[in-house]
Amino acid sequence: MVRVGPERNLAGAACAWSVRNRRKAIAGWLLFVALAYVAGALVHQHDLTDAQMGNGQSGQGASVLERGFPYHNSEEVLLQARRAAPPGQELVRAVDDLVTRLGRLHSVADIQAPFPVAGALVSPALRAADRRAALVTFEVAGDSNQAQANVDAPLAATAASAADHRSLYVAEFGSASATKALIKAYDADFAKAEHTSLPLTLAILLVAFGAVVAAGVPLLLGFTAVIAALGLIRPISHVFPVAQATIDPVILLVGLAVGVDYSMFYLRRKLEERHAGNDTETALATAAATSGRAVLVSGLTVMAAMAGMLLAGNKVFVSLGIGTILVVAVTIVGSVTILPAVMARLGDGIEWGRVPVIARRRARGQSPMWSTLVDWVLRRPSVSAAVSAGALLALAIPALGMHTVDPGTVGLPPHLPIMQTYDRIQSAFPGAPAPALVVLKSGDVTAPAVTRGVAQLTAAVQSHPGTLRGPVVETVSSDRTVAIVTVSLAGNGTDGTSTAALGVLRNEVVPATVGHVPGLQAYVAGNTAGSVDFNQTMSRHLPLVFAFVLCMAFVLLLLSFRSILIPLLTIVLNLLSVGAAYGLLVLVFQDGYLRSLIGAQDVGGVIDWIPLFLLVVLFGLSMDYHVLVLSRIREGHQRGLAPGEAVATGITSTAGIITSAALVMVAVFSIFATLSEIDFKQLGIALASAVLIDATIVRIVLLPSVMTLLGARSWYLPRWLGFLNGKARTTEPTNVMGRAA
């Protein structure tokens, strides 16, 4: 009988080179990782500023404000009596002491105090109604990134005043100090995720392979790929600035997930071929040409999906897109070079350190559980498809009511000491959320025409008492080219009331007042405006991102599987997975079901950047499993198996490895759901649940049932696309050294 060998392809060629030059391949990879790490250690990371992250009017206003006011990062120091009685002169002395310390700092300007003290403007509103507390406010120099360093001196001055006045609670809160505390918490969370995910992943891999060395190889590839990508992103950030708080965790999430997945697919196929009696070289050749090819197809599809973020119209997504594309690209290179070299170098020693019980179970082959389950599904394909698709659609329904928000200060981890200070300030000085900022830019904002416009704006605000509130405060830059007018909005800052109030300010009040002044540019910025502008940007760009991701996936899968129905089926199934993840996100974090179990605060909805990020990441990651399954089904189809038999063989042969790979992803993503920051909690829950759904309901039930119903039509290719079939495959299997097996 003629034996049909693996197709010769790029993965097979790379494997052959790596095996022949295994020492060079291993040494080259380790050198690459080391150089990338050193580059990251030597080069300072260039982070996006708050203004650069903005969109629309609010982003333009923030940029004008940043340029016009060198000191624009507001800070507040709360001085509050620890006892019930008012502190009397002790509070006055503490305020005077603090203002004196702050006045010596070059990074501080515009100090305001509740009492007449030297070096500060007097603002009686900074004294609490109960006379037990006072605020000292000031501005810190620099953009949002520079302010994190510049706020160190004011924090030290605040700490010194607290030490000298122990009868008072003295603590600081503001945009710079809160960001600094949040970044510190991010770093601690990232370290926790890193230290927890590695041993947990190793434990799952031990169960998957039943051997210590085999379990360590995927972890080695994933970890080194992440190290290299984290190092390379720093020099790249000087061309494309990155989102400081999210880039490292996202690279870890994606890199560890795809690195472990690709290694598992490759390694498991090699072990299967060895256990089937093939020699090491032939086993590697088959693994390279099959699983290696699947890794290339999957990796390119993941990168194409991640590239969709470059079209999102926001620099945060551009940075996340570049980071994820980078780590996937590094992982692909490692998968087709160092991975086969390491497997060739270890030989059968890759199964050293067998875990007795697990190794014996693995030696018996595929678990009969999968065969039983798949057999049940394939005997009832219509019922299986209807029930599984119906369940996914039901999970997706809540997503229709999704409300996205920028939580601002509310989203900060409540356990942070600085958040306790924020709560004390809110209690002692109750008021509206952060106001809207009307940013005015002109050659001279003190000109009579501008002054009249601001007066009209103030009067218009007072004529909308249920929507807009005062006092309206105007601040003018030193060069008189920029002015800021603050207007408080009704609502809590993220709800519909605040959004409606912002619409009144933007569409009615500003155009009718300062909008009529010739040569004056007016922008409405602030937290509420930023959230609204971001959501509008996402709404405009989402169709473009959606179309790009779907088209790229369709083309890549069409070229890879030579079928027009397989790409369409893949897209539909992935959209069902994404929709179900959206629905669960809404149920947990917006509607509140089980939210308290994970310690997540209510921020009024889903974090605004997460839905689009989830779309591209889940669409990309789900390709890992889908391509592997389809590759095995395609192998059976090419061997001449009946459609149902090819589907059954492909599903049962990959079910175990897909389950193990999914468990790794679910475990890593679930770790992020335990971190303190609400963004990571939402991201972790959505990713973990989506991967679990995708690897079980979709890949084990819905995919095989639909392909069984389609039968041979699954591989239909129109005649006018016949050129995609290319040249005939070789009929003699070859090993990695190029010799006939």
XYZ file of C-alpha atoms in Angstrom:
741
model
C 0.000 0.000 0.000
C 1.297 3.472 -0.805
C 2.048 5.386 2.376
C 1.003 9.034 2.393
C 3.516 11.068 4.297
C 3.356 14.510 5.771
C 3.304 17.489 3.461
C 6.586 19.272 2.970
C 6.151 22.816 4.272
C 7.913 25.693 6.011
C 7.558 24.134 9.466
C 9.103 20.895 8.225
C 11.996 22.764 6.605
C 12.647 24.774 9.773
C 12.510 21.585 11.841
C 15.005 19.857 9.540
C 17.465 22.743 9.838
C 17.080 22.934 13.622
C 17.638 19.210 14.076
C 20.729 19.222 11.856
C 22.042 22.327 13.665
C 20.592 21.690 17.083
C 23.466 23.257 19.026
C 23.342 26.410 16.923
C 19.551 26.568 17.239
C 19.572 26.217 21.040
C 22.532 28.554 21.554
C 21.062 31.099 19.137
C 17.720 31.136 20.939
C 19.299 31.540 24.372
C 21.528 34.342 23.043
C 18.509 36.062 21.490
C 16.569 35.913 24.766
C 19.576 37.188 26.735
C 20.168 40.102 24.357
C 16.477 41.026 24.411
C 16.505 40.964 28.219
C 19.625 43.164 28.363
C 18.099 45.595 25.854
C 15.033 45.872 28.060
C 17.163 46.464 31.149
C 19.260 49.190 29.498
C 16.533 51.077 27.610
C 13.959 53.192 29.427
C 10.364 52.385 28.512
C 8.447 55.231 26.878
C 4.923 55.260 28.285
C 1.808 56.952 26.952
C 0.660 60.029 28.840
C -2.954 60.495 29.872
C -3.391 63.062 27.090
C -2.003 60.661 24.467
C -4.474 57.994 25.562
C -7.446 60.283 24.939
C -9.834 60.511 22.002
C -11.901 63.214 20.388
C -12.612 66.505 22.130
C -11.458 65.274 25.515
C -8.132 64.086 24.121
C -7.554 67.381 22.288
C -8.498 69.337 25.394
C -6.144 67.290 27.566
C -3.273 67.958 25.143
C -3.966 71.725 25.150
C -4.208 71.704 28.944
C -0.951 69.748 29.256
C 0.927 72.244 27.083
C -0.642 75.351 28.607
C -0.262 74.397 32.269
C 3.167 72.964 33.202
C 1.668 72.395 36.665
C -1.665 70.671 36.126
C -1.690 67.448 38.191
C -3.971 68.240 41.115
C -3.112 66.918 44.587
C -4.916 67.252 47.908
C -3.637 66.715 51.455
C -6.251 65.912 54.072
C -5.566 67.058 57.633
C -8.196 65.613 59.974
C -8.547 65.343 63.746
C -8.321 61.793 65.063
C -10.681 62.666 67.953
C -14.295 63.769 67.758
C -13.565 67.305 69.004
C -12.272 69.963 66.568
C -8.462 70.216 66.762
C -8.337 74.008 67.161
C -4.936 75.637 66.685
C -3.209 72.303 66.049
C -4.907 72.152 62.644
C -3.768 75.706 61.828
C -0.175 74.907 62.833
C -0.198 71.692 60.778
C -1.499 73.513 57.691
C 1.159 76.211 58.112
C 3.888 73.564 58.530
C 2.744 71.648 55.442
C 2.468 74.756 53.250
C 5.984 75.797 54.322
C 7.381 72.389 53.312
C 5.510 72.383 49.989
C 6.582 75.945 49.225
C 10.236 74.871 49.137
C 9.615 72.380 46.310
C 10.213 73.307 42.669
C 7.749 70.618 41.516
C 4.808 72.287 43.320
C 2.757 75.365 42.407
C -0.642 76.992 43.076
C -0.866 76.013 46.765
C -4.238 76.740 48.367
C -5.112 76.497 52.068
C -8.194 77.118 54.217
C -6.385 79.617 56.476
C -4.240 82.688 55.755
C -0.721 81.273 55.739
C 2.374 82.498 53.944
C 2.910 80.970 50.502
C -0.697 79.933 49.810
C -3.906 81.382 48.456
C -6.806 81.318 50.893
C -9.903 79.251 50.047
C -12.379 78.966 52.966
C -14.151 76.119 51.147
C -11.162 73.932 52.052
C -12.329 73.829 55.709
C -14.837 71.055 56.458
C -18.266 71.922 57.807
C -17.609 70.020 61.068
C -14.383 72.046 61.606
C -12.438 68.798 62.168
C -10.757 68.607 58.763
C -9.017 70.780 56.204
C -7.546 70.385 52.740
C -4.378 71.811 51.271
C -4.419 71.656 47.477
C -1.616 72.189 44.965
C -0.491 71.323 41.443
C 2.453 69.059 40.508
C 4.635 69.745 37.455
C 4.987 67.548 34.373
C 2.801 65.366 32.211
C 1.059 62.362 33.755
C 4.242 60.255 33.549
C 6.666 62.920 34.775
C 4.331 63.753 37.650
C 4.780 60.247 39.076
C 8.416 61.137 39.813
C 7.715 64.763 40.719
C 5.131 63.780 43.340
C 7.751 61.996 45.457
C 8.852 65.235 47.130
C 5.293 66.356 48.063
C 4.570 62.864 49.417
C 7.711 63.105 51.558
C 6.638 66.561 52.784
C 3.197 65.176 53.664
C 4.758 62.241 55.538
C 7.029 64.607 57.487
C 4.063 66.759 58.506
C 2.152 63.648 59.551
C 5.090 62.590 61.763
C 5.213 66.035 63.424
C 1.446 66.226 64.043
C 0.420 62.823 65.275
C -2.895 64.002 66.703
C -4.019 64.549 63.113
C -4.541 62.193 60.189
C -2.394 63.692 57.421
C -2.396 61.980 54.007
C -2.267 62.900 50.314
C -4.443 61.987 47.350
C -4.390 63.187 43.765
C -3.936 62.220 40.138
C -0.152 61.754 40.397
C -0.050 60.086 43.819
C -2.949 57.763 42.939
C -1.298 56.734 39.662
C 1.971 56.103 41.497
C 0.220 53.924 44.080
C -1.687 52.101 41.343
C 1.475 51.351 39.350
C 3.073 50.001 42.518
C 0.024 47.780 43.049
C 0.185 46.701 39.377
C 3.819 45.684 39.796
C 2.992 43.667 42.910
C 0.047 42.014 41.130
C 2.187 41.244 38.087
C 4.842 39.622 40.268
C 2.146 37.589 42.039
C 0.673 36.432 38.720
C 4.107 35.525 37.401
C 5.134 33.555 40.490
C 1.783 31.766 40.743
C 1.217 30.963 37.072
C 4.518 29.154 36.477
C 4.197 26.408 39.139
C 0.482 26.029 38.411
C 1.200 25.607 34.702
C 3.927 23.070 35.475
C 1.502 21.037 37.601
C -1.060 20.909 34.770
C 1.628 19.940 32.266
C 2.766 17.116 34.552
C -0.748 15.719 34.428
C -0.867 16.210 30.653
C 2.434 14.466 29.857
C 3.157 12.347 32.911
C 6.875 13.220 32.789
C 8.916 16.014 34.377
C 11.066 16.863 31.341
C 8.160 16.792 28.889
C 6.225 19.082 31.208
C 9.141 21.495 31.500
C 9.732 21.973 27.757
C 6.479 23.919 27.015
C 7.009 26.033 30.116
C 10.555 26.801 28.998
C 9.425 28.019 25.584
C 6.559 30.107 26.970
C 8.688 31.676 29.703
C 11.647 32.532 27.466
C 9.339 33.965 24.783
C 7.736 36.237 27.390
C 11.164 37.333 28.702
C 12.309 38.195 25.171
C 9.109 40.088 24.307
C 9.180 42.085 27.565
C 12.744 43.106 26.765
C 12.083 44.009 23.116
C 8.997 46.106 23.887
C 11.127 48.732 25.656
C 13.164 49.911 22.645
C 10.041 49.572 20.472
C 8.202 51.895 22.887
C 10.367 54.787 21.713
C 8.632 54.531 18.344
C 5.226 53.388 19.619
C 4.716 54.448 23.283
C 3.011 51.778 25.388
C 0.313 51.678 28.037
C 2.392 51.445 31.197
C 0.029 49.552 33.457
C -1.286 46.929 31.032
C 1.440 46.033 28.539
C 3.495 43.701 30.778
C 0.527 41.665 32.131
C -0.971 41.328 28.642
C 2.338 40.096 27.183
C 2.575 37.569 30.031
C -1.007 36.399 29.501
C -0.782 35.952 25.754
C 2.837 34.758 25.631
C 2.490 32.063 28.249
C -0.806 30.889 26.743
C 0.366 30.508 23.140
C 3.871 29.343 24.088
C 2.573 26.482 26.176
C -0.119 25.634 23.612
C 2.245 25.457 20.649
C 4.775 23.368 22.559
C 2.104 20.957 23.758
C 0.719 20.430 20.250
C 4.177 19.815 18.806
C 5.438 17.631 21.649
C 2.302 15.507 21.976
C 2.341 14.671 18.251
C 6.015 13.691 18.408
C 5.342 11.396 21.390
C 2.361 9.837 19.595
C 4.504 9.041 16.581
C 7.243 7.506 18.764
C 4.729 5.383 20.639
C 3.405 4.234 17.242
C 6.834 2.753 16.495
C 8.441 5.456 14.323
C 12.042 6.452 14.969
C 12.832 9.845 16.515
C 13.689 11.564 13.232
C 10.547 10.389 11.439
C 8.420 11.246 14.474
C 9.862 14.764 14.486
C 9.309 15.131 10.749
C 5.663 14.130 11.073
C 5.160 16.409 14.088
C 6.763 19.314 12.220
C 4.732 18.851 9.059
C 1.434 18.425 10.933
C 1.427 20.085 14.355
C 4.241 22.420 13.283
C 2.167 23.498 10.321
C -0.830 23.974 12.614
C 1.317 26.183 14.865
C 2.304 28.367 11.901
C -1.289 28.694 10.683
C -2.584 29.352 14.189
C 0.177 31.829 15.007
C -0.315 33.825 11.817
C -4.067 33.909 12.431
C -3.539 35.070 16.015
C -1.183 37.812 14.808
C -3.717 38.871 12.169
C -6.410 39.085 14.840
C -4.143 41.095 17.150
C -3.341 43.457 14.257
C -6.982 44.498 14.375
C -6.149 46.532 17.477
C -3.946 48.777 15.335
C -7.139 49.993 13.641
C -9.027 50.780 16.865
C -8.290 54.517 16.724
C -6.690 54.637 20.163
C -2.995 54.565 21.086
C -3.580 52.221 24.026
C -4.870 49.575 21.620
C -1.992 50.242 19.239
C 0.459 49.508 22.071
C -1.435 46.374 23.109
C -1.603 45.210 19.501
C 2.125 45.669 19.008
C 2.908 43.893 22.297
C 0.727 40.862 21.555
C 1.905 40.570 17.942
C 5.490 40.735 19.194
C 5.139 37.971 21.779
C 3.235 35.677 19.378
C 5.858 36.221 16.663
C 8.667 35.413 19.096
C 6.804 32.292 20.215
C 6.291 31.095 16.630
C 10.003 31.474 15.894
C 10.836 29.502 19.033
C 8.268 26.825 18.222
C 9.729 25.976 14.819
C 13.414 26.347 15.770
C 14.446 25.698 19.363
C 11.541 23.354 20.121
C 12.453 20.658 17.526
C 16.150 21.155 18.370
C 15.485 20.494 22.070
C 13.287 17.485 21.284
C 15.986 16.065 18.978
C 18.685 16.703 21.584
C 16.699 14.991 24.330
C 15.445 12.113 22.188
C 13.514 9.625 24.287
C 14.963 11.336 27.357
C 12.148 13.835 27.005
C 10.010 11.318 28.898
C 12.471 11.212 31.797
C 11.063 11.678 35.287
C 7.816 9.850 34.721
C 5.082 10.339 37.294
C 4.066 6.712 38.059
C 0.263 6.799 38.040
C -0.091 9.467 35.353
C 2.559 7.926 33.090
C 0.819 4.532 33.179
C -2.479 6.160 32.299
C -0.850 8.028 29.409
C 0.758 4.804 28.163
C -2.696 3.273 27.760
C -3.468 5.938 25.147
C -6.439 8.223 24.720
C -9.049 8.198 27.482
C -12.187 6.256 26.476
C -14.223 9.133 27.917
C -13.570 11.236 24.808
C -14.486 8.432 22.438
C -17.741 7.856 24.317
C -18.622 11.561 24.343
C -17.766 12.143 20.687
C -19.616 9.007 19.663
C -22.732 10.269 21.475
C -22.436 13.672 19.773
C -21.914 12.224 16.308
C -24.870 9.848 16.632
C -27.119 12.854 17.391
C -25.520 15.705 15.405
C -28.709 17.726 14.940
C -29.627 17.639 18.626
C -26.034 18.310 19.715
C -25.678 21.284 17.372
C -29.041 22.789 18.360
C -28.525 22.422 22.122
C -24.920 23.698 22.171
C -25.627 26.609 19.815
C -28.740 27.482 21.798
C -26.789 27.489 25.059
C -24.153 29.825 23.614
C -26.791 32.174 22.214
C -28.547 32.246 25.581
C -25.269 33.173 27.288
C -24.722 35.922 24.724
C -28.123 37.603 25.168
C -27.107 39.722 28.236
C -24.364 41.293 26.087
C -27.083 43.239 24.245
C -27.438 45.383 27.368
C -23.713 45.947 27.916
C -22.798 49.361 29.364
C -19.152 50.356 29.085
C -17.560 52.840 31.494
C -14.320 54.521 32.421
C -14.470 53.954 36.193
C -11.857 56.596 37.021
C -11.079 56.755 40.722
C -13.910 54.343 41.553
C -12.007 51.587 39.770
C -8.932 51.801 41.983
C -8.415 48.865 44.370
C -10.321 49.793 47.553
C -7.708 48.223 49.869
C -4.952 50.647 48.867
C -4.041 53.141 51.628
C -4.435 56.020 49.178
C -8.029 54.928 48.522
C -8.703 55.116 52.253
C -7.529 58.714 52.074
C -9.857 59.289 49.115
C -12.798 57.886 51.086
C -11.984 60.175 54.027
C -11.856 63.202 51.711
C -15.196 62.255 50.145
C -16.726 61.865 53.599
C -15.378 65.144 54.978
C -15.966 67.118 51.765
C -18.967 65.557 50.002
C -19.510 66.841 46.483
C -19.969 66.046 42.846
C -17.655 63.764 40.903
C -14.721 65.171 38.946
C -16.137 68.119 36.953
C -16.099 68.658 33.227
C -13.305 70.899 32.003
C -14.018 73.446 29.292
C -10.553 74.078 27.855
C -10.225 77.360 25.950
C -7.327 78.192 23.629
C -6.721 81.550 21.980
C -4.056 84.174 21.422
C -5.283 85.913 24.601
C -7.953 84.248 26.738
C -8.239 87.424 28.838
C -9.472 89.458 25.858
C -12.881 91.133 26.352
C -14.661 88.870 23.870
C -13.439 85.733 25.661
C -14.290 87.186 29.060
C -17.851 87.906 27.876
C -18.111 84.367 26.522
C -17.047 82.882 29.871
C -19.566 85.088 31.684
C -22.292 83.869 29.335
C -21.179 80.276 29.948
C -21.446 80.828 33.713
C -24.941 82.233 33.348
C -25.976 79.356 31.067
C -24.742 76.806 33.630
C -26.854 78.486 36.307
C -29.889 78.255 34.008
C -29.616 74.422 33.981
C -29.742 73.701 37.750
C -30.857 70.072 37.405
C -28.174 69.223 34.876
C -25.169 71.512 35.371
C -23.894 72.908 38.659
C -21.489 75.535 39.897
C -19.477 77.140 41.164
C -17.913 77.765 37.763
C -14.191 78.375 38.244
C -11.851 79.834 35.630
C -8.074 79.328 35.675
C -5.782 81.107 33.188
C -2.314 79.938 32.103
C 0.700 82.165 32.730
C 1.027 83.052 29.032
C -2.724 83.780 28.809
C -3.201 81.428 25.838
C -5.166 78.720 27.663
C -7.970 78.845 30.211
C -9.820 76.105 32.059
C -13.442 76.542 33.112
C -14.745 73.841 35.477
C -18.407 72.824 35.385
C -19.909 70.121 37.617
C -22.207 67.597 35.976
C -25.254 65.924 37.510
C -24.978 62.189 38.207
C -22.093 60.084 39.466
C -19.775 60.685 36.526
C -20.383 57.405 34.653
C -24.180 57.031 34.568
C -26.717 58.183 32.001
C -27.453 61.356 33.964
C -23.843 62.505 33.677
C -23.743 61.591 29.982
C -26.908 63.611 29.337
C -25.489 66.569 31.280
C -22.300 66.392 29.211
C -24.417 66.483 26.048
C -26.149 69.654 27.258
C -22.814 71.288 28.007
C -21.229 70.291 24.683
C -24.170 70.695 22.329
C -26.040 73.636 23.849
C -24.117 75.663 26.413
C -20.622 75.812 24.880
C -21.753 76.511 21.267
C -24.131 79.258 22.458
C -21.510 81.012 24.612
C -17.743 80.650 24.126
C -18.380 78.860 20.837
C -19.332 82.186 19.230
C -16.050 83.914 20.072
C -13.927 84.364 16.905
C -10.537 82.636 17.015
C -11.345 80.775 20.263
C -11.060 76.992 20.331
C -13.173 75.251 22.982
C -12.904 71.609 24.054
C -14.911 69.823 26.751
C -12.693 67.344 28.611
C -12.704 65.512 31.950
C -13.462 61.959 33.078
C -17.052 61.787 31.809
C -16.111 63.382 28.484
C -13.165 60.992 28.130
C -15.399 57.974 28.681
C -18.012 59.191 26.178
C -15.385 60.035 23.544
C -13.680 56.680 23.988
C -16.960 54.800 23.559
C -17.815 56.811 20.444
C -14.379 56.084 18.984
C -14.835 52.389 19.656
C -18.289 52.433 18.044
C -16.886 54.048 14.897
C -13.847 51.781 14.629
C -15.361 48.491 15.790
C -16.849 47.644 12.353
C -13.432 48.265 10.771
C -11.648 46.088 13.342
C -14.340 43.453 13.024
C -14.116 43.343 9.217
C -10.315 43.239 9.240
C -10.090 40.392 11.756
C -12.756 38.310 10.033
C -11.359 38.853 6.542
C -7.793 38.035 7.575
C -8.930 34.895 9.386
C -11.019 33.841 6.403
C -8.153 34.278 3.925
C -5.572 32.507 6.101
C -7.855 29.553 6.809
C -8.916 29.356 3.160
C -5.273 29.139 2.090
C -4.443 26.629 4.829
C -7.365 24.197 4.527
C -8.401 24.641 0.878
C -12.061 24.886 1.792
C -14.508 27.747 1.633
C -16.863 26.386 4.304
C -14.212 25.728 6.965
C -13.284 29.450 7.317
C -16.970 30.441 7.458
C -17.696 27.797 10.081
C -14.653 28.899 12.096
C -15.771 32.529 12.103
C -19.303 31.674 13.219
C -18.106 29.399 16.031
C -15.589 31.967 17.270
C -18.223 34.688 17.284
C -20.452 32.462 19.398
C -17.599 32.030 21.897
C -16.941 35.772 22.016
C -20.641 36.537 22.430
C -20.936 34.074 25.322
C -17.894 35.687 27.004
C -19.488 39.130 26.617
C -22.700 37.856 28.163
C -20.916 36.375 31.185
C -18.994 39.618 31.631
C -22.255 41.562 31.803
C -23.904 39.049 34.157
C -21.017 39.137 36.644
C -19.730 42.707 36.583
C -22.719 44.733 35.411
C -25.652 42.781 36.833
C -23.681 41.684 39.897
C -24.177 37.901 39.860
C -21.325 36.272 41.854
C -19.390 39.570 41.743
C -18.819 39.599 45.501
C -17.239 36.126 45.390
C -14.230 37.510 43.510
C -14.028 40.700 45.560
C -14.839 43.039 42.669
C -16.284 46.478 43.287
C -19.261 47.802 41.316
C -17.999 50.292 38.721
C -21.308 50.611 36.890
C -20.566 48.374 33.922
C -17.813 46.814 31.837
C -14.470 48.610 31.582
C -14.576 50.437 28.253
C -11.387 49.029 26.672
C -12.112 45.379 27.446
C -14.816 44.432 24.846
C -12.707 45.260 21.785
C -9.588 43.751 23.340
C -11.522 40.576 24.148
C -12.820 40.340 20.583
C -9.382 40.217 19.001
C -7.665 38.189 21.752
C -10.365 35.531 22.028
C -10.700 35.329 18.268
C -6.955 34.807 18.071
C -6.506 32.365 20.942
C -9.441 30.198 19.919
C -7.578 29.543 16.665
C -5.029 27.472 18.588
C -7.539 24.721 19.271
C -9.517 25.132 16.101
C -6.556 24.837 13.753
C -5.194 21.801 15.628
C -8.541 19.994 15.478
C -9.149 20.838 11.837
C -5.624 19.770 10.914
C -6.199 16.311 12.385
C -9.626 16.026 10.733
C -8.062 17.097 7.434
C -5.387 14.424 7.807
C -8.096 11.785 8.136
C -9.962 13.228 5.174
C -6.796 13.076 3.037
C -6.219 9.454 4.078
C -9.608 8.622 2.600
C -11.620 8.211 5.829
C -15.361 8.728 5.663
C -16.435 12.235 6.827
C -17.867 11.032 10.128
C -14.876 8.801 10.826
C -12.426 11.618 10.006
C -14.256 13.949 12.391
C -14.357 11.332 15.154
C -10.660 10.521 14.750
C -9.642 14.184 14.699
C -11.702 15.105 17.753
C -10.745 12.119 19.918
C -7.044 12.367 19.037
C -6.889 16.027 20.063
C -9.446 16.183 22.883
C -6.954 15.336 25.619
C -4.297 17.821 24.537
C -6.882 20.551 23.940
C -8.314 20.006 27.411
C -4.843 20.209 28.954
C -3.957 23.322 26.952
C -7.270 24.925 27.882
C -6.691 24.150 31.563
C -3.351 25.962 31.359
C -5.024 29.025 29.863
C -7.951 28.915 32.282
C -5.570 28.589 35.239
C -3.383 31.518 34.141
C -6.349 33.732 33.308
C -8.072 32.843 36.575
C -5.008 34.044 38.474
C -5.570 37.479 36.964
C -9.150 37.399 38.223
C -7.744 37.202 41.783
C -5.642 40.364 41.423
C -6.734 43.591 43.062
C -7.350 45.792 40.002
C -10.857 45.678 38.527
C -9.519 45.716 34.940
C -7.608 42.481 35.547
C -10.565 40.892 37.326
C -12.859 41.535 34.370
C -10.210 40.489 31.852
C -9.336 37.312 33.755
C -12.943 36.168 34.176
C -13.828 36.863 30.536
C -10.762 35.111 29.109
C -10.957 32.104 31.437
C -14.671 31.508 30.817
C -14.344 32.017 27.059
C -11.451 29.559 26.718
C -13.310 26.977 28.796
C -16.441 27.372 26.660
C -14.421 27.253 23.463
C -12.473 24.115 24.378
C -15.530 22.196 25.570
C -18.895 23.212 24.125
C -17.525 24.526 20.834
C -14.660 22.142 19.987
C -16.021 18.920 21.498
C -19.737 19.298 20.737
C -20.658 22.037 18.267
C -17.782 21.695 15.784
C -17.999 17.894 15.267
C -21.792 17.907 15.109
C -21.870 20.647 12.438
C -19.071 19.025 10.412
C -20.892 15.694 10.566
C -24.042 17.346 9.242
C -22.038 18.953 6.435
C -20.228 15.720 5.613
C -17.867 15.898 2.632
C -19.217 19.374 1.861
C -17.029 20.679 4.718
C -14.092 20.544 2.302
C -15.903 22.114 -0.630
C -13.721 24.399 -2.751
C -15.233 26.172 -5.775
C -13.663 25.273 -9.084
C -12.448 28.837 -9.632
C -10.347 28.476 -6.455
C -8.827 25.188 -7.562
C -5.397 26.788 -7.897
C -5.180 26.803 -4.089
C -4.686 23.037 -4.096
C -1.178 23.568 -5.454
C 1.181 20.739 -6.211
C 0.539 17.143 -5.247
C 1.967 15.955 -1.977
C 4.858 13.582 -1.712
C 3.797 9.972 -1.300
C 6.874 8.865 0.589
C 7.249 10.054 4.165
C 10.616 11.640 4.910
C 12.348 12.255 8.187
C 13.923 15.486 9.386
C 17.230 14.637 7.739
C 15.512 14.532 4.335
C 15.809 10.749 3.927
C 12.937 8.432 3.036
C 11.439 6.801 6.095
